[in-house]
Short mmCIF file of C-alpha atoms and ligand atoms in Angstrom, two decimals:
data_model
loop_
_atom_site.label_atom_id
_atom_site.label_comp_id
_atom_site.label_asym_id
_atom_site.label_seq_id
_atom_site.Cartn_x
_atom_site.Cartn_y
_atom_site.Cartn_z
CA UNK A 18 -17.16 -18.17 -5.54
CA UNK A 19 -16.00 -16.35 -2.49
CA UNK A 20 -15.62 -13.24 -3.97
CA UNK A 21 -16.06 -9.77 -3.06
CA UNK A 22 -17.55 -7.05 -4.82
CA UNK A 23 -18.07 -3.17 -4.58
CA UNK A 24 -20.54 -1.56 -7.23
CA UNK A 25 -20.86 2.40 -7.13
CA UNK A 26 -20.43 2.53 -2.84
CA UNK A 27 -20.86 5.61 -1.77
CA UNK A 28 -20.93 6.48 2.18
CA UNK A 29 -21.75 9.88 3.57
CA UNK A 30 -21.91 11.52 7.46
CA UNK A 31 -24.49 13.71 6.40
CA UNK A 32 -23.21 16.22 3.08
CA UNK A 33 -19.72 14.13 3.74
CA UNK A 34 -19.13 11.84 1.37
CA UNK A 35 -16.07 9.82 2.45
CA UNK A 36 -16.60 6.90 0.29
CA UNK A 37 -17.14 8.19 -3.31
CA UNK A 38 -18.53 5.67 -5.95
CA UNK A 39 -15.62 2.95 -5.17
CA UNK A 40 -16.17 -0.31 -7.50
CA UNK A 41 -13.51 -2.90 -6.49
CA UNK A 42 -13.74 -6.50 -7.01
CA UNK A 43 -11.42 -9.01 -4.68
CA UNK A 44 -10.95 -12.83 -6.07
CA UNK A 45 -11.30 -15.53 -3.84
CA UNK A 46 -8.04 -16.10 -1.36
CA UNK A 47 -6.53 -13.10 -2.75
CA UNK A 48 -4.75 -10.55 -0.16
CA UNK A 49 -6.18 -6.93 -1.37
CA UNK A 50 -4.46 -4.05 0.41
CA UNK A 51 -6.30 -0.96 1.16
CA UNK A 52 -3.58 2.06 1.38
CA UNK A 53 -4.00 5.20 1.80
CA UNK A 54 -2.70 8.25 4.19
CA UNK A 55 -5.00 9.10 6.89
CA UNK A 56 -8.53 9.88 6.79
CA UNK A 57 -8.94 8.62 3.15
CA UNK A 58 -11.86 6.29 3.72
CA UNK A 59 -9.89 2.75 4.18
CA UNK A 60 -11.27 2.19 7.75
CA UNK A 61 -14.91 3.35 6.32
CA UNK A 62 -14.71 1.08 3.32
CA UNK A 63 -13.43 -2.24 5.29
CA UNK A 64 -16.26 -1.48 8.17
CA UNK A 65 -19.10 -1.49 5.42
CA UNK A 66 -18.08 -4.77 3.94
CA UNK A 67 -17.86 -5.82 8.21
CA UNK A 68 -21.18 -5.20 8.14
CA UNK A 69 -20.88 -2.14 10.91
CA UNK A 70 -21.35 1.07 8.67
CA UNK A 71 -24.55 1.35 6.74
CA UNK A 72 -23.99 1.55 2.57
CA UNK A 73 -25.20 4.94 1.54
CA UNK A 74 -25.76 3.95 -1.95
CA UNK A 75 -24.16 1.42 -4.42
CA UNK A 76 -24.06 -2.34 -3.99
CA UNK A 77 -22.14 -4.84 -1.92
CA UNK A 78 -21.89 -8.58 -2.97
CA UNK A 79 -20.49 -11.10 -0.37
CA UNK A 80 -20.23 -14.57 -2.23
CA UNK A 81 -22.14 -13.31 -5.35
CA UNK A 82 -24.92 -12.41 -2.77
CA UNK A 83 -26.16 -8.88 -2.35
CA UNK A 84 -24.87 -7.93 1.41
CA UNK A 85 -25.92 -4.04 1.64
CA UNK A 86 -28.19 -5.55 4.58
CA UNK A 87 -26.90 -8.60 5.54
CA UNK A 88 -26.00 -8.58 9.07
CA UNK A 89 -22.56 -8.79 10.04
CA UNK A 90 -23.02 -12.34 12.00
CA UNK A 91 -23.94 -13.15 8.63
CA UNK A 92 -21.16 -12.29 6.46
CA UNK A 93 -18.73 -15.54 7.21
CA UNK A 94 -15.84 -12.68 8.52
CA UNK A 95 -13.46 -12.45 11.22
CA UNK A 96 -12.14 -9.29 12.07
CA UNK A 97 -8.68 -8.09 13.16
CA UNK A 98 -8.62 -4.19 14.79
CA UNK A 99 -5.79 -1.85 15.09
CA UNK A 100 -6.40 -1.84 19.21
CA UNK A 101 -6.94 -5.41 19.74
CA UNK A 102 -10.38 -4.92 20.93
CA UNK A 103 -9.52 -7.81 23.46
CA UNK A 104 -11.92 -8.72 26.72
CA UNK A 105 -9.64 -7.14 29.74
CA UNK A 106 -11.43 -8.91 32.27
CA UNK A 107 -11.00 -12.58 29.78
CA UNK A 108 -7.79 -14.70 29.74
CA UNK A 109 -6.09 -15.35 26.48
CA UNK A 110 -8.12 -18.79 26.09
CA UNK A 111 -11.34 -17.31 26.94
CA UNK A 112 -10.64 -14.64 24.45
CA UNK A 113 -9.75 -16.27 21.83
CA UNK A 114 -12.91 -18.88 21.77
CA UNK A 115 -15.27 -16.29 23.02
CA UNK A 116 -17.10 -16.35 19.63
CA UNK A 117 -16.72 -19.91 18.81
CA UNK A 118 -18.82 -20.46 22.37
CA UNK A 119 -21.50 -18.21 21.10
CA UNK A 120 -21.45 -20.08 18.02
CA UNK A 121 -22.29 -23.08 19.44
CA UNK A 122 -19.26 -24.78 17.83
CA UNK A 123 -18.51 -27.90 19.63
CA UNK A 124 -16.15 -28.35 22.89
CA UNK A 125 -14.06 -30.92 20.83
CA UNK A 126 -13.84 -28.65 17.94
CA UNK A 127 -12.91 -25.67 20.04
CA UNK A 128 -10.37 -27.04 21.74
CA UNK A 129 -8.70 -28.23 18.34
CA UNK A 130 -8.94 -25.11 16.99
CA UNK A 131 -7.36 -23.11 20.07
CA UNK A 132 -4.63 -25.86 20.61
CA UNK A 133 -3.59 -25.33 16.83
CA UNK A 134 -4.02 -21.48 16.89
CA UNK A 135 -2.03 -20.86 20.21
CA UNK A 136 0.37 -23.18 18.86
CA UNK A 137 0.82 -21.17 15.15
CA UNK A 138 0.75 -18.00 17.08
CA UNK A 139 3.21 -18.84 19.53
CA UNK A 140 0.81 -18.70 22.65
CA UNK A 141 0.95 -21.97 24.29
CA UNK A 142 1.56 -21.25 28.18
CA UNK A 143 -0.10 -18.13 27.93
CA UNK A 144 -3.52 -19.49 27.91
CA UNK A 145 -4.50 -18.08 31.60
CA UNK A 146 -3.05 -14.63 31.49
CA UNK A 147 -5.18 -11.52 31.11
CA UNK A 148 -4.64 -9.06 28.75
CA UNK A 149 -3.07 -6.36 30.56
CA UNK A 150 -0.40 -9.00 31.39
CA UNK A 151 0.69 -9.67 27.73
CA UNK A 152 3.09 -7.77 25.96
CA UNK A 153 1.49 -5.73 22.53
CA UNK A 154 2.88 -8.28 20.35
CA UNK A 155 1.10 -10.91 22.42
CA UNK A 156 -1.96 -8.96 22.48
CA UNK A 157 -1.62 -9.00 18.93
CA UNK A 158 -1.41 -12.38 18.45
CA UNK A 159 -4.00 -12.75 20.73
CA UNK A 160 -6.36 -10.91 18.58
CA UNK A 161 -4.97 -12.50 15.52
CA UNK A 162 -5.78 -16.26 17.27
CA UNK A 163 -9.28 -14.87 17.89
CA UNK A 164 -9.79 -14.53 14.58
CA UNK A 165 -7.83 -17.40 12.88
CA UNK A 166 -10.18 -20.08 15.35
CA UNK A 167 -13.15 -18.70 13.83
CA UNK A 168 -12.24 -20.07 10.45
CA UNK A 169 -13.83 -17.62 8.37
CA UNK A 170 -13.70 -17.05 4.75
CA UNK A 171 -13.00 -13.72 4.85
CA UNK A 172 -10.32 -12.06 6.92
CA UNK A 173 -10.86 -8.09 7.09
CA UNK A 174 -7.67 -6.23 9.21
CA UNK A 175 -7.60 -2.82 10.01
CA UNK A 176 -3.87 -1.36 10.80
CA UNK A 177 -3.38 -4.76 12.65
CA UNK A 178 0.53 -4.32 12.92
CA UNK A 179 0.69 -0.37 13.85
CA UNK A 180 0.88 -0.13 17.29
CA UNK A 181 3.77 -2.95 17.38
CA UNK A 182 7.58 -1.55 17.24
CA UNK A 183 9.47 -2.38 13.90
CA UNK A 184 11.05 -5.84 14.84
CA UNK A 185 7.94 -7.43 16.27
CA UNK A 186 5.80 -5.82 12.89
CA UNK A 187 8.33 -8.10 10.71
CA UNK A 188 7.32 -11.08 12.79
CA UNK A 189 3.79 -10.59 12.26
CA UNK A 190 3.85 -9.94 9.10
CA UNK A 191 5.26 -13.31 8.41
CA UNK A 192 2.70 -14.76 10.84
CA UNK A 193 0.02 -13.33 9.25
CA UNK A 194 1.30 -14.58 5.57
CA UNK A 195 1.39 -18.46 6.91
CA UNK A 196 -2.24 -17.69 8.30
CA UNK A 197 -3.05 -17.08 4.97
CA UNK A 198 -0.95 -19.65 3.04
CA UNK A 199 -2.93 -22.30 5.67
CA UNK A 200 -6.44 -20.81 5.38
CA UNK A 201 -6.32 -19.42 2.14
CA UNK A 202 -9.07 -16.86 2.83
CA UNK A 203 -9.76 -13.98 1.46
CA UNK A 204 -7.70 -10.69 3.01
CA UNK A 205 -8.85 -7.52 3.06
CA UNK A 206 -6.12 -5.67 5.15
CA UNK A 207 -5.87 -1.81 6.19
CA UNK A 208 -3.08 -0.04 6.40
CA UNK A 209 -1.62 3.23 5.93
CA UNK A 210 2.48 1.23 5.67
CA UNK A 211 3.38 1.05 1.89
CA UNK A 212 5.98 -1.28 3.42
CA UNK A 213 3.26 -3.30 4.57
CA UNK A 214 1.20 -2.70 1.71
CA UNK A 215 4.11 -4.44 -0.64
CA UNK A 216 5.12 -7.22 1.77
CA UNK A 217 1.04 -8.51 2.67
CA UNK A 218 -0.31 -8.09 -0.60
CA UNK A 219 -1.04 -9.64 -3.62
CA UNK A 220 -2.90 -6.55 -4.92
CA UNK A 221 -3.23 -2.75 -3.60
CA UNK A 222 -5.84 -0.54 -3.73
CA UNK A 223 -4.62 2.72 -2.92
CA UNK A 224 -7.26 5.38 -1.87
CA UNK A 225 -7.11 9.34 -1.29
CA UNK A 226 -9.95 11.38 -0.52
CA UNK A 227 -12.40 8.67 -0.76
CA UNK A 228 -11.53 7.73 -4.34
CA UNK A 229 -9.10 4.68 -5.81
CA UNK A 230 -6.40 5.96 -7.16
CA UNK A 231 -4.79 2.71 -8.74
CA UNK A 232 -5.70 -0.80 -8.06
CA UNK A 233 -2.47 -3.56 -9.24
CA UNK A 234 0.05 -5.52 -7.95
CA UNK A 235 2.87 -4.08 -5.66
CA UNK A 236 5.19 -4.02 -8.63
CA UNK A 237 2.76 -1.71 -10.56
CA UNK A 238 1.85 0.49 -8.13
CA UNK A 239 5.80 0.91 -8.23
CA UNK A 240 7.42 1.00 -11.42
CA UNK A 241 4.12 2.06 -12.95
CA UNK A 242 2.09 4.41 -11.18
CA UNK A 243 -1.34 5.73 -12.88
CA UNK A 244 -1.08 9.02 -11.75
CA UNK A 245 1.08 11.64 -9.66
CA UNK A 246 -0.36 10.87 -6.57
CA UNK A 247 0.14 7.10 -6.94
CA UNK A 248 3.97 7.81 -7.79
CA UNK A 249 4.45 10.16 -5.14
CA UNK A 250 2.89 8.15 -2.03
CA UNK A 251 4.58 4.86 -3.10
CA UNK A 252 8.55 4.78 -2.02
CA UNK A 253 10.69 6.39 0.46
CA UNK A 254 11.94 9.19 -0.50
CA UNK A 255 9.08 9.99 -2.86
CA UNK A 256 9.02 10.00 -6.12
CA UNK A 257 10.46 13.21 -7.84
CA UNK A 258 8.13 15.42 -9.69
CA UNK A 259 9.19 18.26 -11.82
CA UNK A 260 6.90 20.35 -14.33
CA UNK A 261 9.07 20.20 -18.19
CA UNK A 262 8.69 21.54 -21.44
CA UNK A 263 8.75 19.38 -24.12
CA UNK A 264 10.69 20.24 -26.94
CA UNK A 265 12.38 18.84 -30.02
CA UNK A 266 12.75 15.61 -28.29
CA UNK A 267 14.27 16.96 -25.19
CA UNK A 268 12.45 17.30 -22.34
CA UNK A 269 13.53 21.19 -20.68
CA UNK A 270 13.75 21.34 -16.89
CA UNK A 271 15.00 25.08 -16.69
CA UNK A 272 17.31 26.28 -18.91
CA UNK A 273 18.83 22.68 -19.38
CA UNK A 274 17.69 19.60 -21.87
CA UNK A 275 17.95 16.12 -21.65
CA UNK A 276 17.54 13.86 -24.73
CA UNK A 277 14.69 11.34 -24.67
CA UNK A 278 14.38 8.14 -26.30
CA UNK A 279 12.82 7.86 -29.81
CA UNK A 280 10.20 5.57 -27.79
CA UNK A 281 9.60 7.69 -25.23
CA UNK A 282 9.09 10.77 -27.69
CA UNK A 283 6.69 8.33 -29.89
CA UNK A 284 4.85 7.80 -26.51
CA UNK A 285 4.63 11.58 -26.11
CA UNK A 286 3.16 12.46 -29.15
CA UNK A 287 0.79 9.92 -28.74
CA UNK A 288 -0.72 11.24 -25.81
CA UNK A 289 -1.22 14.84 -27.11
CA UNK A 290 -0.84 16.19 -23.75
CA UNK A 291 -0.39 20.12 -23.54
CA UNK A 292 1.47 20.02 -20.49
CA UNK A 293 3.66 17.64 -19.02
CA UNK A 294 5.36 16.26 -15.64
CA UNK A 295 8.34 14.35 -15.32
CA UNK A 296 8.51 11.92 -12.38
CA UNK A 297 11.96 9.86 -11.74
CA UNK A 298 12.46 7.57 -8.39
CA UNK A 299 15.82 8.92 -6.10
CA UNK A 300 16.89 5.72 -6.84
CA UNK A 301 16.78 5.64 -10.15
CA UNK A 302 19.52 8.84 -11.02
CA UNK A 303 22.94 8.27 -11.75
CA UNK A 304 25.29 10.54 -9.87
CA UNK A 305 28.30 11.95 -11.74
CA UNK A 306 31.07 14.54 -10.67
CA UNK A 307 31.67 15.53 -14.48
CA UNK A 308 29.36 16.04 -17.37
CA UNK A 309 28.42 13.12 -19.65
CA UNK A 310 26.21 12.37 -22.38
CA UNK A 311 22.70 13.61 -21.48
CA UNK A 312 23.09 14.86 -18.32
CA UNK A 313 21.71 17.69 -16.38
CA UNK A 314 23.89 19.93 -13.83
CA UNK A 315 22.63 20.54 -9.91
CA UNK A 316 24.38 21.75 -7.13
CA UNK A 317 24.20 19.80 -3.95
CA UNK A 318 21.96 21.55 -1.02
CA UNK A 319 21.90 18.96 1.21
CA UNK A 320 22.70 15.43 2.11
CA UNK A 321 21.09 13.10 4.40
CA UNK A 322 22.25 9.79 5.77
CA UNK A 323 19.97 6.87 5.86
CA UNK A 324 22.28 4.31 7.15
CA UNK A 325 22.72 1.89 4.23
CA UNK A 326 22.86 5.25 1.51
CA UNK A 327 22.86 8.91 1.31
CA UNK A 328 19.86 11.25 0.43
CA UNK A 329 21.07 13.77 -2.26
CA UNK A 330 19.32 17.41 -2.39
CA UNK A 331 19.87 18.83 -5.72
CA UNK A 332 18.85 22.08 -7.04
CA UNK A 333 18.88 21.93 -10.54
CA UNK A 334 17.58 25.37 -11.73
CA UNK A 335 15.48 26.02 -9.13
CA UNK A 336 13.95 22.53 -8.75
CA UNK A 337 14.60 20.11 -6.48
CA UNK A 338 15.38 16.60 -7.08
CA UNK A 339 16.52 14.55 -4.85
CA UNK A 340 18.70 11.22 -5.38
CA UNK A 341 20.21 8.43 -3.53
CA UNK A 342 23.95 6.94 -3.67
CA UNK A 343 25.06 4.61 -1.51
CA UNK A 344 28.48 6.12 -1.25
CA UNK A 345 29.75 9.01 0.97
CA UNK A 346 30.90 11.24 -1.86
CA UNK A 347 28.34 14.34 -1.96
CA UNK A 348 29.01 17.41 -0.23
CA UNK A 349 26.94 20.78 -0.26
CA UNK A 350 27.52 23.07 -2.37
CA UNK A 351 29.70 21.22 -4.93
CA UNK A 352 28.67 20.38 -8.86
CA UNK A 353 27.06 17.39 -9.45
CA UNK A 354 25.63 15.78 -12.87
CA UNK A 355 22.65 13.63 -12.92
CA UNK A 356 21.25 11.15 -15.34
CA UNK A 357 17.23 9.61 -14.60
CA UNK A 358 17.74 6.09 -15.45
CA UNK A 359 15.74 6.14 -18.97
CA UNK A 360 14.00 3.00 -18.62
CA UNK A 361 12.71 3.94 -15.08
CA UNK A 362 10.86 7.50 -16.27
CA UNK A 363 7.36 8.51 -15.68
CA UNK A 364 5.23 10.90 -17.94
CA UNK A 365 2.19 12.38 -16.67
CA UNK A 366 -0.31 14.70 -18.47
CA UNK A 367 0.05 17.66 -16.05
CA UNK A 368 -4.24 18.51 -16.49
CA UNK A 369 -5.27 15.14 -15.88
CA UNK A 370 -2.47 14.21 -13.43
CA UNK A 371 -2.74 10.76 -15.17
CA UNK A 372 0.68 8.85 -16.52
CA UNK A 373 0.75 9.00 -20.22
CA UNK A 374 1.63 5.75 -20.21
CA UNK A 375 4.83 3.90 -21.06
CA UNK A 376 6.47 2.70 -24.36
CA UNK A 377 5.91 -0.76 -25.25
CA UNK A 378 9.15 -2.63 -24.74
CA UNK A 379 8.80 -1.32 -21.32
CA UNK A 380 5.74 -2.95 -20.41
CA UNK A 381 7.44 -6.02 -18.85
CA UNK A 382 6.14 -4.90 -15.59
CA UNK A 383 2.62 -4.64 -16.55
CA UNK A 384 0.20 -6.95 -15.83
CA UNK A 385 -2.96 -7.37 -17.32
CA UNK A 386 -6.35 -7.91 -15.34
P1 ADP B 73 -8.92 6.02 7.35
O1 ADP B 73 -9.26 4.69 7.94
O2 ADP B 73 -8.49 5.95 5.92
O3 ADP B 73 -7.94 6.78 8.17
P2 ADP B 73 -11.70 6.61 7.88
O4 ADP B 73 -12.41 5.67 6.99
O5 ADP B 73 -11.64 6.26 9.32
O6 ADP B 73 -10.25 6.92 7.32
O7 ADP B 73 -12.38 8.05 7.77
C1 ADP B 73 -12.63 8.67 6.53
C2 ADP B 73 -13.25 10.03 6.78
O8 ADP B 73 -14.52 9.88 7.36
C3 ADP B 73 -12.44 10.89 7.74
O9 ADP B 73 -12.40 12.19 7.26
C4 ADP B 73 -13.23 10.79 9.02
O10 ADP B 73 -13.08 11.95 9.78
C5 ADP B 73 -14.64 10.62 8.53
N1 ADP B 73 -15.48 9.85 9.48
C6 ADP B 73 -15.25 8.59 9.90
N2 ADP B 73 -16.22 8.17 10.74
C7 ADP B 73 -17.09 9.21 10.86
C8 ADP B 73 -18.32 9.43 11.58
N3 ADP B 73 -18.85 8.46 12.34
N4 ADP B 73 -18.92 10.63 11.42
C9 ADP B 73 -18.40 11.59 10.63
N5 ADP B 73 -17.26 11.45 9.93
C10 ADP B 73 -16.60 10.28 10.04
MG1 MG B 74 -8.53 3.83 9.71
#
């Protein structure tokens, strides 16, 4: 039972609290992603259950074994940092079985476990350079090797792939996945990426403020987000978000309606919300150049190219939406009708900022913990 679990944490710097009352459990050999923008408390959170940032209050369990004050040579973990944190003056090898020495691990069994990391990380003939000699990917894998040779059960990474360009983060991703499919341990892995987030992990926990905001798989967090915040940090562009009236069916955005399902309406009325928000993805609103059933009417502001689609700016009585389309065919200024995708809506109760949840025959997504 290699599990990991957070009961009421709660870390302060002085009247800070940066940490506030997190419980999260992580199974055995699962990859849990901490997300979150900047500041939010991931770095905090992954350092306490390191060992290396006291536990203001609440309980830690390593293993099914309190840990609050367990020291971090204790806690079976290997740890991967954002800068490396390699030896300058050590060469690759000596870096990477630094720790196994002062573990006392055998010579034989070091030098099988360096000959099969530099090997999975792509570092054989590289054994004698320094540091400053490697490239950052190297480093990386470097740093990576240094903590795949220690064989731990529990693998805790902090923004490992961030200060790598975009081709060599693909790379490592995938390097880091067949660590895991090999090892099977445990990942707890920091980032702030929701790319990253969705390709690593088998789970996210995504934090703001010191607080979970949603902990499920990467196709919850998606298609169906807990709350505003969750909707709006997950996907690029973000999440639309427009305050509606709801009225005789129809939700109102302006002066115009749009007609909602009978199941979405049921779903309404069962949350007795006063006040509601709409949310709907940019890539999930049809485009039209002439009015159809149950659409809504916008003029184009703006349009941005991505490369493989276009970013549509749409004012639609004052609000913006925006939408994507993969074809060139959106000018400023012109008409344009739009239609949210009603199986891909989100309804949030505008007090609590929580989704009102979704209709039944929609819950394919959903999975149950
Ligand atoms: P993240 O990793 O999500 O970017 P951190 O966990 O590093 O965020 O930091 C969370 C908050 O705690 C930030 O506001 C940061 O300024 C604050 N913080 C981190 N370390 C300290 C410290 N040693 N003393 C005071 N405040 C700190
Ligand atoms: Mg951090």
């Amino acid at each position: 039972m290699k599990e990991i679990r957070f009961e009421n944490v709660c870390k302060s710097y002085g009247k800070t609290e940066v940490v506030k009352n997190l419980n999260l459990k992580i199974n055995e050999g699962e990859r849990l992603i901490l997300l979150g923008p900047s500041g939010c408390g991931k770095s905090t959170t992954l350092r306490m259950l390191a060992g290396l940032e006291e536990i203001t209050s609440g309980d830690l369990f390593i293993g099914g074994r309190r840990a609050n004050d367990l020291p971090s040579g204790k806690r079976n973990i290997a740890m991967v940092f954002q800068n490396y944190a390699l030896y300058p003056h050590m060469n690759v090898k000596e870096n990477i079985i630094y720790g196994l020495k002062k573990q006392k691990v055998s010579k034989g069994e070091i030098q099988t476990r360096l000959a099969a990391a530099l090997e999975m990380l792509q570092l054989k003939g590289y054994e004698n350079r320094l540091p400053k000699d490697l490239s950052g990917g190297q480093r990386q894998r470097v740093a990576l090797a240094r903590a795949v040779v220690k064989q731990s059960d529990f693998f805790l990474l902090d923004e490992p792939l961030s200060n790598l360009d975009a081709q060599l983060r693909v790379s490592a991703r995938k390097e880091l996945l067949k660590i895991h499919d090999m090892f099977k341990q445990t990942f707890v892995y920091v980032t702030h990426d929701q790319v990253e987030a969705m390709t690593v992990g088998d789970r996210i926990a995504l934090m703001y403020e010191g607080c979970i905001q949603m902990i499920d798989t990467p196709e919850n967090v998606y298609h169906r987000p807990a709350n505003i915040f969750t909707a709006k940090f997950i996907g690029s562009p973000s999440t639309n978000i427009v305050d509606i009236r709801f009225h005789d069916g129809k939700i109102m955005i302006g002066k115009q309606s749009f007609q909602l399902s009978s199941k979405w309406i049921h779903q309404i009325n069962k949350s007795k919300a006063d006040d509601l928000v709409f949310g709907i993805r940019p890539e999930h609103i049809e485009l039209y150049k002439m009015p159809t059933k149950n659409t809504l009417s916008g003029i184009v502001k703006y349009v941005e190219n991505y490369g493989n689609s276009y970013c549509i700016y749409i004012d639609i009585d004052g609000q913006e939406i925006i939408a994507m389309s993969e074809e060139k065919q959106w000018y400023p200024n012109e008409k344009v009708y739009i239609q949210p995708i009603m199986k891909k809506i989100h309804i949030f109760n505008k007090k609590t900022t929580n989704s009102i949840g979704y209709p039944e025959e929609m819950e394919k997504y959903a999975i149950v913990h």
